[in-house]
XYZ file of C-alpha atoms in Angstrom:
122
model
C -10.791 -6.002 -3.159
C -13.076 -7.954 -0.825
C -12.170 -6.396 2.512
C -10.123 -3.768 4.274
C -8.799 -4.302 7.783
C -8.853 -0.982 9.615
C -6.347 -0.427 12.446
C -6.033 2.868 14.325
C -2.638 3.433 15.943
C -1.109 5.864 18.392
C 2.305 5.458 20.090
C 2.206 1.677 20.555
C 4.806 0.375 18.114
C 5.494 -2.902 19.939
C 1.844 -3.950 19.990
C 1.266 -2.745 16.425
C 4.106 -5.033 15.315
C 2.473 -7.958 17.158
C -0.888 -7.182 15.585
C 0.522 -6.940 12.069
C 2.685 -10.015 12.656
C -0.504 -11.955 13.344
C -2.508 -10.470 10.453
C -0.092 -10.201 7.525
C 0.459 -13.979 7.119
C -3.328 -14.369 6.763
C -3.651 -11.979 3.821
C -4.357 -13.396 0.385
C -3.106 -10.978 -2.253
C -5.805 -8.977 -3.910
C -8.569 -10.045 -1.525
C -7.784 -8.144 1.669
C -5.804 -5.037 2.460
C -4.596 -3.713 5.806
C -4.862 0.025 6.440
C -3.158 1.446 9.534
C -4.210 4.988 10.404
C -1.443 6.499 12.472
C -2.917 9.118 14.774
C 0.045 11.543 14.608
C 2.224 9.346 16.823
C 5.349 10.838 18.287
C 6.919 7.349 18.294
C 8.829 6.514 15.117
C 6.951 3.875 13.085
C 9.343 3.817 10.130
C 10.672 0.411 11.214
C 7.142 -1.013 11.160
C 6.602 0.376 7.674
C 9.793 -1.305 6.476
C 8.923 -4.615 8.192
C 5.416 -4.665 6.687
C 5.608 -3.184 3.166
C 2.301 -4.831 2.210
C 0.434 -2.679 4.759
C -0.846 0.757 3.817
C -0.154 3.464 6.386
C -2.164 6.684 6.326
C -1.719 9.786 8.441
C -4.661 10.675 10.712
C -3.933 14.144 12.105
C -7.132 14.594 14.131
C -6.813 13.192 17.674
C -8.651 10.077 18.788
C -9.155 6.484 17.703
C -12.501 7.290 16.065
C -10.907 9.951 13.869
C -8.143 7.513 12.929
C -10.670 4.805 12.056
C -12.647 7.257 9.943
C -9.480 8.303 8.098
C -8.655 4.670 7.328
C -12.222 3.996 6.183
C -11.969 6.948 3.790
C -8.839 5.330 2.292
C -10.183 1.754 2.271
C -10.751 -0.024 -1.037
C -12.513 -3.128 0.288
C -16.216 -3.858 -0.050
C -16.279 -4.975 3.593
C -14.610 -3.327 6.560
C -13.024 -5.356 9.359
C -11.959 -3.464 12.474
C -9.327 -4.280 15.056
C -6.988 -2.217 17.203
C -3.200 -1.963 17.246
C -3.050 -3.550 20.699
C -4.981 -6.663 19.588
C -3.457 -9.938 18.416
C -5.921 -11.641 16.052
C -6.039 -15.433 16.039
C -4.485 -17.370 13.161
C -7.819 -17.765 11.358
C -9.253 -14.300 12.039
C -9.275 -13.130 8.401
C -10.495 -16.472 7.037
C -13.334 -16.554 9.567
C -14.354 -12.961 8.845
C -14.399 -13.593 5.087
C -16.403 -16.798 5.537
C -18.956 -15.088 7.779
C -19.364 -12.189 5.388
C -19.826 -14.536 2.433
C -22.719 -16.352 4.134
C -24.288 -13.432 6.019
C -27.919 -12.528 5.572
C -28.475 -9.725 3.069
C -29.821 -7.435 5.773
C -26.985 -8.024 8.249
C -24.756 -4.988 8.589
C -22.584 -5.947 11.565
C -20.891 -9.177 12.595
C -18.859 -9.417 15.804
C -16.651 -12.010 17.367
C -15.061 -13.113 20.571
C -12.388 -10.889 22.101
C -10.093 -12.504 24.636
C -8.461 -9.992 26.965
C -4.938 -10.738 28.125
C -2.542 -9.235 30.633
C 1.037 -8.932 29.418
C 2.362 -8.827 32.966
């Protein structure tokens, strides 16, 4: 497994579906996994689990996005970790770009970041 995409989630089912809808088509089997750490949401996410069976969902009982990220990292199987949030919609080449950048990164580079475009749904 080359990489794990880590997504913390708490009570934002609509945006999580948008995020996963953008990411899942980019996944090449066996190379990248998606791990959603649900932070003890009170919203029902069973429909999201059914819609995205290729995504691994883990329970993160401790409150906060950091705790959820850490829970997902503990479950991750990838050599590299890619982070996004449930309310983000990655571009159509987000995974490909991340994999390409990691493949050509300097040996001493630990962090690579990218552009984040903020949008207003209203």
